[in-house]
């Protein structure tokens, strides 16, 4: 499973790496709503939460589906502006002005992204015009509680009013806590953007994408970028550009905006604690599957303690050598074993470092 971006015809000058204060504010709101996703921000989350005005905290809960369950495209409004070449603004105020340039249909559809409506990356009607999509929006809002139902009702009945509400809410968040955050992270984000822009100029798109994440790869022959995630989707730059937007608050999330008709955006974490080469989704699946078999679990119990030959394992488990070999092959393919030769004997042992990382690898893969 993966997301792909068709970049056929994309000119190098149409690729831009630019920090976005509105995207960073959206990620800050997400971290405050889902602190479990961001263990490195626990101290900051605790401090901000303790200092929040109760009225602002209530408003934050009122529309938290914009940033808790999914990360709404309203935090990347420049991607939806016609021409698909608009860059993020230098300030939050500039980006709020860009948000105002979205049509009511774009704004509402982005705000209701939590509905996970089919057709996100293909042409589809707006929820404002489609009674079935409207019904689905209310149905899914109901599962998130009465506040979300009331917000969805206001959003569908009076989009301009909700735009004004959201704009004021974001400005109040800026005054309450985000201005301090942006003052702290703006320079590191700008530094990362300059570095990747230099990579683009000197070494090309493949090197720049590799520096974003090992989960992002470029197939130059097929003119396609692939992002290794547990979702499927597709997008295309078409006659527009490609945006890379860094975030200091985002790890472990690697976001891809692939809404139909919008400029594709990679919203990637910088300064993250991720391993140099986190496993792909396919490799993670292989490892989880390999360890799910009871015989292989018993084999791993022995191999975690010492190295064994195939014959020794067969004797311990009362199985034939070919049967043990097949189980070892599965574990080896999953990258869970180390093998060394001692004379004419081949010794197998569990790679405990890889196994110890499985929990964090699994979580990173789910949240990526």
Short mmCIF file of C-alpha atoms in Angstrom, two decimals, residues 29-251:
data_model
loop_
_atom_site.label_atom_id
_atom_site.label_comp_id
_atom_site.label_asym_id
_atom_site.label_seq_id
_atom_site.Cartn_x
_atom_site.Cartn_y
_atom_site.Cartn_z
CA UNK A 29 -3.48 21.67 17.61
CA UNK A 30 -3.16 17.99 16.67
CA UNK A 31 -0.40 17.44 19.23
CA UNK A 32 -2.52 19.10 21.92
CA UNK A 33 -5.49 16.86 21.03
CA UNK A 34 -3.48 13.62 20.60
CA UNK A 35 -0.42 13.93 22.88
CA UNK A 36 0.06 10.16 22.77
CA UNK A 37 1.19 10.50 19.15
CA UNK A 38 3.96 12.88 20.18
CA UNK A 39 5.81 11.68 23.28
CA UNK A 40 8.61 14.17 22.70
CA UNK A 41 6.16 17.06 23.13
CA UNK A 42 4.65 15.97 26.45
CA UNK A 43 6.24 18.81 28.41
CA UNK A 44 5.07 21.43 25.93
CA UNK A 45 1.55 19.94 25.77
CA UNK A 46 1.26 19.95 29.55
CA UNK A 47 2.41 23.55 29.80
CA UNK A 48 0.11 24.86 27.07
CA UNK A 49 -2.89 22.90 28.33
CA UNK A 50 -2.43 24.20 31.87
CA UNK A 51 -2.31 27.79 30.65
CA UNK A 52 -5.23 27.68 28.22
CA UNK A 53 -8.19 29.95 28.82
CA UNK A 54 -11.23 27.77 29.49
CA UNK A 55 -13.23 29.43 26.72
CA UNK A 56 -10.48 28.77 24.18
CA UNK A 57 -10.17 25.18 25.42
CA UNK A 58 -13.91 24.67 24.86
CA UNK A 59 -13.67 26.07 21.32
CA UNK A 60 -10.72 23.79 20.67
CA UNK A 61 -12.88 20.79 21.53
CA UNK A 62 -15.77 22.07 19.43
CA UNK A 63 -14.02 21.49 16.10
CA UNK A 64 -11.24 19.10 17.04
CA UNK A 65 -12.13 16.70 14.22
CA UNK A 66 -10.34 19.21 11.96
CA UNK A 67 -7.01 18.17 13.45
CA UNK A 68 -7.45 15.15 15.77
CA UNK A 69 -8.68 12.20 13.68
CA UNK A 70 -7.34 13.53 10.39
CA UNK A 71 -5.30 16.55 9.44
CA UNK A 72 -7.64 18.80 7.50
CA UNK A 73 -6.53 20.30 4.21
CA UNK A 74 -7.74 23.69 5.44
CA UNK A 75 -4.30 24.02 7.06
CA UNK A 76 -2.73 23.86 3.57
CA UNK A 77 -5.07 26.28 1.71
CA UNK A 78 -2.49 27.49 -0.81
CA UNK A 79 -2.63 24.03 -2.42
CA UNK A 80 -6.26 24.57 -3.40
CA UNK A 81 -5.90 27.95 -5.08
CA UNK A 82 -6.36 27.82 -8.89
CA UNK A 83 -3.12 27.42 -10.82
CA UNK A 84 -1.76 25.01 -8.21
CA UNK A 85 1.41 27.06 -7.82
CA UNK A 86 0.66 29.29 -4.81
CA UNK A 87 3.26 29.13 -2.04
CA UNK A 88 2.67 29.31 1.73
CA UNK A 89 2.66 32.78 3.24
CA UNK A 90 5.43 34.17 5.40
CA UNK A 91 3.07 34.83 8.32
CA UNK A 92 -0.05 33.34 9.82
CA UNK A 93 -2.02 36.42 8.78
CA UNK A 94 -1.01 35.94 5.13
CA UNK A 95 -2.04 32.30 5.22
CA UNK A 96 -5.40 33.09 6.79
CA UNK A 97 -5.95 35.41 3.83
CA UNK A 98 -5.13 32.48 1.53
CA UNK A 99 -7.66 30.37 3.42
CA UNK A 100 -10.29 33.02 2.60
CA UNK A 101 -9.57 32.51 -1.11
CA UNK A 102 -10.90 28.95 -1.08
CA UNK A 103 -14.44 28.61 -2.41
CA UNK A 104 -17.20 27.61 0.01
CA UNK A 105 -17.24 24.17 -1.61
CA UNK A 106 -13.49 23.71 -1.10
CA UNK A 107 -13.66 24.98 2.47
CA UNK A 108 -16.56 22.76 3.49
CA UNK A 109 -15.22 19.64 1.76
CA UNK A 110 -11.84 20.15 3.46
CA UNK A 111 -13.39 20.81 6.86
CA UNK A 112 -15.45 17.61 6.57
CA UNK A 113 -12.51 15.45 5.57
CA UNK A 114 -13.17 13.35 8.69
CA UNK A 115 -16.03 11.76 6.75
CA UNK A 116 -13.41 9.90 4.69
CA UNK A 117 -15.76 10.22 1.75
CA UNK A 118 -14.91 8.12 -1.30
CA UNK A 119 -13.50 10.06 -4.20
CA UNK A 120 -10.98 12.18 -2.31
CA UNK A 121 -8.44 11.77 -5.10
CA UNK A 122 -10.90 11.61 -8.03
CA UNK A 123 -13.52 14.09 -9.30
CA UNK A 124 -16.53 14.08 -6.96
CA UNK A 125 -19.43 16.37 -6.03
CA UNK A 126 -19.25 18.78 -3.13
CA UNK A 127 -20.97 17.87 0.11
CA UNK A 128 -22.87 21.16 -0.23
CA UNK A 129 -24.49 19.89 -3.42
CA UNK A 130 -24.85 16.15 -2.76
CA UNK A 131 -27.64 15.05 -0.36
CA UNK A 132 -26.06 11.60 0.17
CA UNK A 133 -22.68 13.08 1.15
CA UNK A 134 -24.50 15.52 3.43
CA UNK A 135 -26.35 12.65 5.13
CA UNK A 136 -23.07 10.75 5.56
CA UNK A 137 -21.41 13.80 7.09
CA UNK A 138 -24.11 14.05 9.76
CA UNK A 139 -24.05 10.30 10.37
CA UNK A 140 -20.31 10.26 11.02
CA UNK A 141 -20.42 13.50 13.00
CA UNK A 142 -22.94 11.83 15.31
CA UNK A 143 -20.39 9.15 16.19
CA UNK A 144 -18.10 11.91 17.46
CA UNK A 145 -20.69 13.52 19.71
CA UNK A 146 -23.23 16.35 19.76
CA UNK A 147 -20.62 19.11 19.45
CA UNK A 148 -19.46 17.77 16.10
CA UNK A 149 -23.08 17.45 14.93
CA UNK A 150 -23.76 21.10 15.84
CA UNK A 151 -20.56 22.25 14.16
CA UNK A 152 -21.33 20.24 11.02
CA UNK A 153 -24.84 21.73 10.92
CA UNK A 154 -23.45 25.27 11.14
CA UNK A 155 -20.79 24.49 8.56
CA UNK A 156 -23.28 23.18 6.01
CA UNK A 157 -25.89 25.88 6.69
CA UNK A 158 -23.61 28.92 6.80
CA UNK A 159 -20.00 28.38 5.58
CA UNK A 160 -19.05 32.11 5.75
CA UNK A 161 -20.01 32.23 9.42
CA UNK A 162 -17.86 29.20 10.21
CA UNK A 163 -14.97 30.69 8.21
CA UNK A 164 -15.13 33.78 10.41
CA UNK A 165 -15.35 31.61 13.54
CA UNK A 166 -12.34 29.55 12.48
CA UNK A 167 -10.28 32.58 11.54
CA UNK A 168 -10.87 34.17 14.94
CA UNK A 169 -10.18 30.88 16.72
CA UNK A 170 -6.83 30.47 14.94
CA UNK A 171 -5.87 34.08 15.71
CA UNK A 172 -6.72 33.48 19.39
CA UNK A 173 -4.56 30.33 19.37
CA UNK A 174 -1.73 32.37 17.91
CA UNK A 175 -2.02 34.90 20.71
CA UNK A 176 -2.41 32.26 23.43
CA UNK A 177 0.48 29.94 22.54
CA UNK A 178 1.41 29.63 18.88
CA UNK A 179 3.30 32.91 18.42
CA UNK A 180 5.88 31.62 20.91
CA UNK A 181 6.04 28.25 19.13
CA UNK A 182 6.52 29.86 15.72
CA UNK A 183 9.25 32.17 17.03
CA UNK A 184 11.11 29.06 18.26
CA UNK A 185 10.67 26.79 15.22
CA UNK A 186 10.72 29.31 12.35
CA UNK A 187 14.52 29.41 12.03
CA UNK A 188 15.05 25.59 12.10
CA UNK A 189 12.30 25.16 9.52
CA UNK A 190 13.77 27.85 7.28
CA UNK A 191 17.20 26.24 7.63
CA UNK A 192 15.82 22.85 6.60
CA UNK A 193 14.00 24.42 3.65
CA UNK A 194 17.23 26.09 2.45
CA UNK A 195 19.12 22.82 2.77
CA UNK A 196 16.60 20.85 0.73
CA UNK A 197 16.30 23.63 -1.84
CA UNK A 198 20.06 23.46 -2.26
CA UNK A 199 19.84 19.67 -2.66
CA UNK A 200 17.20 20.16 -5.33
CA UNK A 201 19.41 22.56 -7.24
CA UNK A 202 22.67 20.62 -6.95
CA UNK A 203 21.62 16.95 -6.88
CA UNK A 204 18.04 16.79 -8.07
CA UNK A 205 14.64 15.74 -6.78
CA UNK A 206 15.60 12.17 -5.83
CA UNK A 207 18.22 13.36 -3.32
CA UNK A 208 15.89 15.98 -1.88
CA UNK A 209 13.10 13.44 -1.38
CA UNK A 210 15.52 10.96 0.20
CA UNK A 211 16.42 13.66 2.74
CA UNK A 212 12.71 14.13 3.55
CA UNK A 213 12.21 10.49 4.58
CA UNK A 214 13.34 7.02 3.57
CA UNK A 215 9.61 6.33 3.07
CA UNK A 216 9.62 8.69 0.05
CA UNK A 217 11.14 7.45 -3.20
CA UNK A 218 11.34 8.68 -6.78
CA UNK A 219 11.04 6.49 -9.84
CA UNK A 220 12.49 8.86 -12.43
CA UNK A 221 11.73 6.56 -15.36
CA UNK A 222 8.05 6.31 -14.40
CA UNK A 223 7.94 9.99 -13.33
CA UNK A 224 6.35 8.96 -10.05
CA UNK A 225 6.92 9.68 -6.36
CA UNK A 226 5.88 6.88 -4.00
CA UNK A 227 5.23 7.40 -0.29
CA UNK A 228 5.21 4.21 1.77
CA UNK A 229 2.07 4.46 3.93
CA UNK A 230 -0.74 2.18 5.08
CA UNK A 231 -3.17 3.91 2.75
CA UNK A 232 -3.67 3.93 -0.99
CA UNK A 233 -4.13 7.01 -3.09
CA UNK A 234 -2.84 8.92 -6.05
CA UNK A 235 -2.29 12.47 -7.18
CA UNK A 236 -0.61 14.34 -10.02
CA UNK A 237 1.19 17.63 -10.33
CA UNK A 238 -0.28 18.14 -13.82
CA UNK A 239 0.35 21.72 -14.89
CA UNK A 240 1.00 22.78 -11.28
CA UNK A 241 3.83 22.31 -8.85
CA UNK A 242 4.91 20.19 -5.89
CA UNK A 243 5.22 21.58 -2.38
CA UNK A 244 7.41 20.23 0.42
CA UNK A 245 6.39 21.73 3.78
CA UNK A 246 8.56 20.98 6.84
CA UNK A 247 7.18 20.72 10.40
CA UNK A 248 9.01 20.67 13.72
CA UNK A 249 6.02 19.22 15.58
CA UNK A 250 4.91 16.49 13.21
CA UNK A 251 6.91 13.34 13.92
#
